Amino acid sequence: MKEIDGRVVAAGTVAFREQEPRNNIYIHEAPGFRNRGIGQELFKALDTAHDAGPYLTREFGDPEAVAMFEALGFQAVERVTEGWIHPAEPATSFWIDGVLATPRDDLSIIPLGERGSPAPVEVARLYDKAFQRAHFYLPDTPRSDAEALDFFLGKQPMATFSAVAGGRLVGGGTLSPPIFGEDAPGSAHLSWLWFEPPDLADADVVVGVLVAHVLDAARQLGLRVQIEAASITPHFKSCINSIPGTDLEEGLTILINDPV
């Protein structure tokens, strides 16, 4: 913390997360005390105390904060839509049922582990490619397929679906426990959704059907769903924005201080 005349005017923290190769750092300056170098001072103190770099941070709709981190050597890599979907909300539920009822030729959505589903190693490889596209999370060391699957799906995913078209694995989506644990009761997280259709003309269809299956699983469990739609998955973002009844907010900027 930083105090001036007995008043806390800025605070910062470093959060260590095992599932990310970069540690999360957050710094907040009170209005009226910005542009004085206080944030930079806090960052240097945190960095010295923890020797915890490299770092990742997220700033929501705050251009001054983004500018401060950029002055510290951070680089903005993504703009993200965040929010909640309530699958049982009537308009959303109607959308889910409509997508699930629509026949899709040569496209199957199969829960992981069910008869006919792709082998876990295939799913791991698909998600690993997705992960490498999300370069602000890029791991420092290679992982085995088993480690990749554990990483992407978590140890206890609620539901994981694979999209198969023409006998080929083209996408996947996972409903996982909430990323904030006790802070998000009655909720789940659409943690990974990806597709790899270099020659698939209806990519929007694949994403829409995957999202509908994940939301249907959440609806059956009585859960709301947290989402984070970055520009690395434009089809996902477009799909989420088209679902009625969603509660979304745009503007989160993700920054890292060790661009790859």
Short mmCIF file of C-alpha atoms in Angstrom, two decimals:
data_model
loop_
_atom_site.label_atom_id
_atom_site.label_comp_id
_atom_site.label_asym_id
_atom_site.label_seq_id
_atom_site.Cartn_x
_atom_site.Cartn_y
_atom_site.Cartn_z
CA MET A 1 0.00 0.00 0.00
CA LYS A 2 0.94 3.63 -0.41
CA GLU A 3 -0.23 6.19 2.16
CA ILE A 4 -0.16 9.98 1.95
CA ASP A 5 -1.15 11.97 5.04
CA GLY A 6 -2.62 8.84 6.62
CA ARG A 7 -4.78 8.02 3.61
CA VAL A 8 -4.32 4.93 1.46
CA VAL A 9 -4.02 6.23 -2.09
CA ALA A 10 -2.79 3.11 -3.90
CA ALA A 11 -2.54 -0.62 -3.38
CA GLY A 12 -1.06 -3.52 -5.27
CA THR A 13 -0.83 -7.28 -5.04
CA VAL A 14 0.74 -10.23 -6.83
CA ALA A 15 -1.37 -13.39 -7.21
CA PHE A 16 0.45 -16.63 -7.89
CA ARG A 17 -1.54 -19.08 -10.02
CA GLU A 18 -0.27 -22.55 -10.77
CA GLN A 19 -2.17 -22.78 -14.06
CA GLU A 20 -0.52 -19.71 -15.55
CA PRO A 21 3.14 -19.27 -16.42
CA ARG A 22 2.83 -15.61 -15.51
CA ASN A 23 1.85 -14.23 -12.13
CA ASN A 24 -1.09 -11.86 -11.93
CA ILE A 25 -0.31 -8.37 -10.69
CA TYR A 26 -2.92 -5.76 -9.81
CA ILE A 27 -2.37 -2.12 -8.92
CA HIS A 28 -5.07 0.41 -8.09
CA GLU A 29 -4.56 4.15 -7.62
CA ALA A 30 -7.23 6.38 -6.09
CA PRO A 31 -8.67 9.13 -8.31
CA GLY A 32 -6.71 12.32 -7.87
CA PHE A 33 -3.47 10.49 -7.17
CA ARG A 34 -2.72 9.20 -10.62
CA ASN A 35 0.08 10.24 -12.94
CA ARG A 36 2.39 10.83 -9.99
CA GLY A 37 4.49 7.70 -10.41
CA ILE A 38 2.84 5.98 -7.43
CA GLY A 39 1.77 2.95 -9.47
CA GLN A 40 5.28 2.54 -10.88
CA GLU A 41 6.69 2.79 -7.36
CA LEU A 42 4.33 0.07 -6.12
CA PHE A 43 5.15 -2.18 -9.05
CA LYS A 44 8.88 -1.94 -8.39
CA ALA A 45 8.35 -2.64 -4.69
CA LEU A 46 6.21 -5.71 -5.44
CA ASP A 47 8.68 -6.96 -8.00
CA THR A 48 11.58 -6.57 -5.56
CA ALA A 49 9.67 -8.23 -2.72
CA HIS A 50 8.48 -11.25 -4.69
CA ASP A 51 10.92 -11.53 -7.58
CA ALA A 52 7.83 -12.95 -9.23
CA GLY A 53 7.98 -11.84 -12.84
CA PRO A 54 6.97 -12.29 -15.57
CA TYR A 55 3.55 -10.76 -15.03
CA LEU A 56 0.08 -10.63 -16.50
CA THR A 57 -2.61 -8.10 -15.60
CA ARG A 58 -6.14 -7.24 -16.66
CA GLU A 59 -7.61 -3.75 -16.73
CA PHE A 60 -11.31 -3.09 -17.29
CA GLY A 61 -12.19 0.08 -19.15
CA ASP A 62 -9.42 2.15 -17.53
CA PRO A 63 -7.17 3.76 -20.16
CA GLU A 64 -5.04 5.51 -17.50
CA ALA A 65 -4.25 2.17 -15.85
CA VAL A 66 -3.44 0.62 -19.23
CA ALA A 67 -1.11 3.53 -19.98
CA MET A 68 0.62 3.06 -16.61
CA PHE A 69 1.30 -0.62 -17.26
CA GLU A 70 2.49 0.11 -20.79
CA ALA A 71 4.96 2.64 -19.33
CA LEU A 72 6.25 -0.22 -17.15
CA GLY A 73 6.99 -2.33 -20.21
CA PHE A 74 3.71 -4.21 -20.45
CA GLN A 75 2.12 -4.86 -23.82
CA ALA A 76 -1.63 -5.05 -24.46
CA VAL A 77 -2.40 -8.35 -26.20
CA GLU A 78 -6.17 -8.84 -26.03
CA ARG A 79 -9.47 -7.04 -25.67
CA VAL A 80 -12.01 -9.24 -23.94
CA THR A 81 -15.76 -9.48 -23.42
CA GLU A 82 -16.63 -10.80 -19.96
CA GLY A 83 -19.90 -11.60 -18.31
CA TRP A 84 -22.55 -14.12 -17.34
CA ILE A 85 -25.04 -16.29 -19.17
CA HIS A 86 -28.10 -17.56 -17.31
CA PRO A 87 -29.14 -20.72 -19.20
CA ALA A 88 -32.51 -21.00 -17.46
CA GLU A 89 -33.50 -17.43 -18.42
CA PRO A 90 -36.44 -17.88 -20.85
CA ALA A 91 -34.91 -16.12 -23.85
CA THR A 92 -31.59 -17.91 -23.40
CA SER A 93 -33.30 -21.25 -22.84
CA PHE A 94 -35.31 -20.77 -26.03
CA TRP A 95 -32.07 -20.12 -27.94
CA ILE A 96 -30.45 -23.26 -26.49
CA ASP A 97 -33.42 -25.45 -27.41
CA GLY A 98 -33.58 -23.97 -30.89
CA VAL A 99 -29.91 -24.72 -31.61
CA LEU A 100 -30.07 -28.22 -30.13
CA ALA A 101 -33.16 -29.02 -32.20
CA THR A 102 -31.61 -27.90 -35.47
CA PRO A 103 -30.28 -30.85 -37.50
CA ARG A 104 -26.66 -30.50 -38.54
CA ASP A 105 -25.47 -32.82 -41.28
CA ASP A 106 -22.20 -34.62 -40.63
CA LEU A 107 -21.67 -32.96 -37.22
CA SER A 108 -21.74 -34.84 -33.93
CA ILE A 109 -21.34 -33.39 -30.43
CA ILE A 110 -20.11 -36.15 -28.12
CA PRO A 111 -19.47 -35.90 -24.37
CA LEU A 112 -15.89 -36.80 -23.53
CA GLY A 113 -15.62 -40.42 -22.46
CA GLU A 114 -18.84 -41.57 -24.13
CA ARG A 115 -18.76 -44.36 -26.65
CA GLY A 116 -17.48 -43.02 -29.97
CA SER A 117 -15.85 -39.94 -28.46
CA PRO A 118 -12.31 -39.01 -29.56
CA ALA A 119 -9.42 -40.35 -27.54
CA PRO A 120 -8.28 -38.00 -24.76
CA VAL A 121 -4.90 -37.61 -26.47
CA GLU A 122 -6.65 -36.15 -29.55
CA VAL A 123 -8.61 -33.74 -27.39
CA ALA A 124 -5.43 -32.70 -25.59
CA ARG A 125 -3.70 -31.95 -28.88
CA LEU A 126 -6.62 -29.85 -30.07
CA TYR A 127 -6.70 -27.80 -26.88
CA ASP A 128 -2.93 -27.45 -26.88
CA LYS A 129 -3.10 -25.75 -30.28
CA ALA A 130 -5.77 -23.44 -28.93
CA PHE A 131 -3.62 -22.65 -25.94
CA GLN A 132 -0.64 -21.78 -28.07
CA ARG A 133 -2.78 -19.33 -30.02
CA ALA A 134 -3.58 -17.60 -26.73
CA HIS A 135 -0.02 -16.33 -26.62
CA PHE A 136 -0.39 -14.38 -23.40
CA TYR A 137 -0.72 -17.75 -21.62
CA LEU A 138 1.98 -19.56 -23.60
CA PRO A 139 3.75 -22.08 -21.33
CA ASP A 140 7.50 -21.81 -20.85
CA THR A 141 8.03 -25.57 -21.22
CA PRO A 142 6.38 -28.22 -23.39
CA ARG A 143 3.80 -30.50 -21.80
CA SER A 144 2.85 -34.08 -22.50
CA ASP A 145 -0.59 -34.70 -23.96
CA ALA A 146 -1.82 -35.97 -20.59
CA GLU A 147 -0.54 -32.84 -18.85
CA ALA A 148 -2.16 -30.67 -21.50
CA LEU A 149 -5.51 -32.38 -21.02
CA ASP A 150 -5.30 -31.97 -17.24
CA PHE A 151 -4.41 -28.32 -17.72
CA PHE A 152 -7.20 -27.45 -20.13
CA LEU A 153 -9.99 -29.49 -18.64
CA GLY A 154 -8.98 -29.21 -15.01
CA LYS A 155 -9.03 -32.17 -12.66
CA GLN A 156 -12.81 -32.21 -12.31
CA PRO A 157 -14.61 -30.70 -15.31
CA MET A 158 -18.40 -30.77 -15.09
CA ALA A 159 -18.83 -31.56 -18.77
CA THR A 160 -16.64 -31.68 -21.86
CA PHE A 161 -17.95 -31.99 -25.41
CA SER A 162 -16.11 -32.83 -28.61
CA ALA A 163 -17.31 -31.74 -32.06
CA VAL A 164 -16.69 -34.32 -34.78
CA ALA A 165 -17.28 -33.56 -38.47
CA GLY A 166 -16.44 -35.91 -41.31
CA GLY A 167 -14.89 -38.30 -38.82
CA ARG A 168 -12.47 -35.59 -37.68
CA LEU A 169 -12.22 -33.79 -34.35
CA VAL A 170 -12.88 -30.12 -35.14
CA GLY A 171 -13.74 -28.53 -31.81
CA GLY A 172 -14.39 -28.83 -28.11
CA GLY A 173 -16.02 -27.06 -25.20
CA THR A 174 -15.73 -27.51 -21.44
CA LEU A 175 -17.92 -26.55 -18.50
CA SER A 176 -15.73 -26.31 -15.40
CA PRO A 177 -16.11 -25.37 -11.74
CA PRO A 178 -16.09 -21.60 -11.15
CA ILE A 179 -12.63 -20.06 -11.36
CA PHE A 180 -13.28 -18.02 -8.22
CA GLY A 181 -14.45 -20.97 -6.12
CA GLU A 182 -16.40 -19.81 -3.08
CA ASP A 183 -16.82 -16.36 -4.58
CA ALA A 184 -19.08 -17.66 -7.33
CA PRO A 185 -21.73 -19.96 -5.78
CA GLY A 186 -24.20 -21.56 -8.16
CA SER A 187 -22.00 -20.93 -11.16
CA ALA A 188 -19.67 -22.60 -13.63
CA HIS A 189 -17.14 -21.42 -16.18
CA LEU A 190 -17.07 -22.00 -19.90
CA SER A 191 -13.36 -22.53 -19.56
CA TRP A 192 -12.29 -23.70 -23.01
CA LEU A 193 -14.04 -23.62 -26.33
CA TRP A 194 -12.12 -24.16 -29.50
CA PHE A 195 -12.46 -25.34 -33.05
CA GLU A 196 -9.96 -26.03 -35.78
CA PRO A 197 -11.78 -25.98 -39.10
CA PRO A 198 -9.29 -24.90 -41.76
CA ASP A 199 -11.63 -26.25 -44.40
CA LEU A 200 -14.90 -26.10 -42.46
CA ALA A 201 -17.22 -23.59 -44.10
CA ASP A 202 -19.72 -23.46 -41.22
CA ALA A 203 -17.41 -22.65 -38.31
CA ASP A 204 -20.14 -20.49 -36.76
CA VAL A 205 -22.41 -23.52 -36.75
CA VAL A 206 -19.85 -25.65 -34.91
CA VAL A 207 -19.27 -22.99 -32.27
CA GLY A 208 -23.00 -22.35 -31.83
CA VAL A 209 -23.78 -26.02 -31.31
CA LEU A 210 -20.89 -26.45 -28.87
CA VAL A 211 -21.97 -23.43 -26.84
CA ALA A 212 -25.57 -24.68 -26.79
CA HIS A 213 -24.48 -28.08 -25.43
CA VAL A 214 -22.32 -26.51 -22.73
CA LEU A 215 -25.14 -24.16 -21.69
CA ASP A 216 -27.62 -27.04 -21.69
CA ALA A 217 -25.34 -28.95 -19.31
CA ALA A 218 -25.23 -25.90 -17.04
CA ARG A 219 -29.00 -25.50 -17.26
CA GLN A 220 -29.52 -29.09 -16.17
CA LEU A 221 -27.23 -28.46 -13.20
CA GLY A 222 -29.03 -25.21 -12.33
CA LEU A 223 -25.92 -23.08 -12.85
CA ARG A 224 -25.19 -19.74 -14.43
CA VAL A 225 -22.13 -19.60 -16.68
CA GLN A 226 -19.22 -17.20 -16.59
CA ILE A 227 -17.59 -16.48 -19.94
CA GLU A 228 -14.49 -14.70 -21.17
CA ALA A 229 -14.52 -14.17 -24.93
CA ALA A 230 -11.29 -12.81 -26.35
CA SER A 231 -10.55 -11.79 -29.91
CA ILE A 232 -8.51 -14.98 -30.36
CA THR A 233 -11.87 -16.72 -30.75
CA PRO A 234 -13.94 -14.34 -32.87
CA HIS A 235 -16.55 -16.99 -33.73
CA PHE A 236 -17.08 -17.62 -30.02
CA LYS A 237 -17.41 -13.93 -29.30
CA SER A 238 -19.91 -13.51 -32.13
CA CYS A 239 -21.93 -16.46 -30.86
CA ILE A 240 -22.01 -15.19 -27.27
CA ASN A 241 -23.14 -11.75 -28.41
CA SER A 242 -26.02 -13.32 -30.34
CA ILE A 243 -27.49 -15.19 -27.35
CA PRO A 244 -30.46 -13.33 -25.85
CA GLY A 245 -30.51 -12.73 -22.12
CA THR A 246 -26.75 -12.58 -21.63
CA ASP A 247 -25.16 -10.16 -19.18
CA LEU A 248 -21.95 -8.99 -20.85
CA GLU A 249 -19.51 -6.15 -20.49
CA GLU A 250 -16.87 -5.23 -23.03
CA GLY A 251 -13.55 -3.57 -22.51
CA LEU A 252 -11.16 -5.73 -20.49
CA THR A 253 -7.58 -5.36 -21.68
CA ILE A 254 -5.06 -8.11 -20.96
CA LEU A 255 -1.43 -7.00 -20.69
CA ILE A 256 1.83 -8.91 -20.23
CA ASN A 257 5.34 -7.66 -19.58
CA ASP A 258 7.17 -10.44 -21.44
CA PRO A 259 5.75 -10.52 -24.99
CA VAL A 260 6.56 -13.69 -26.93
#
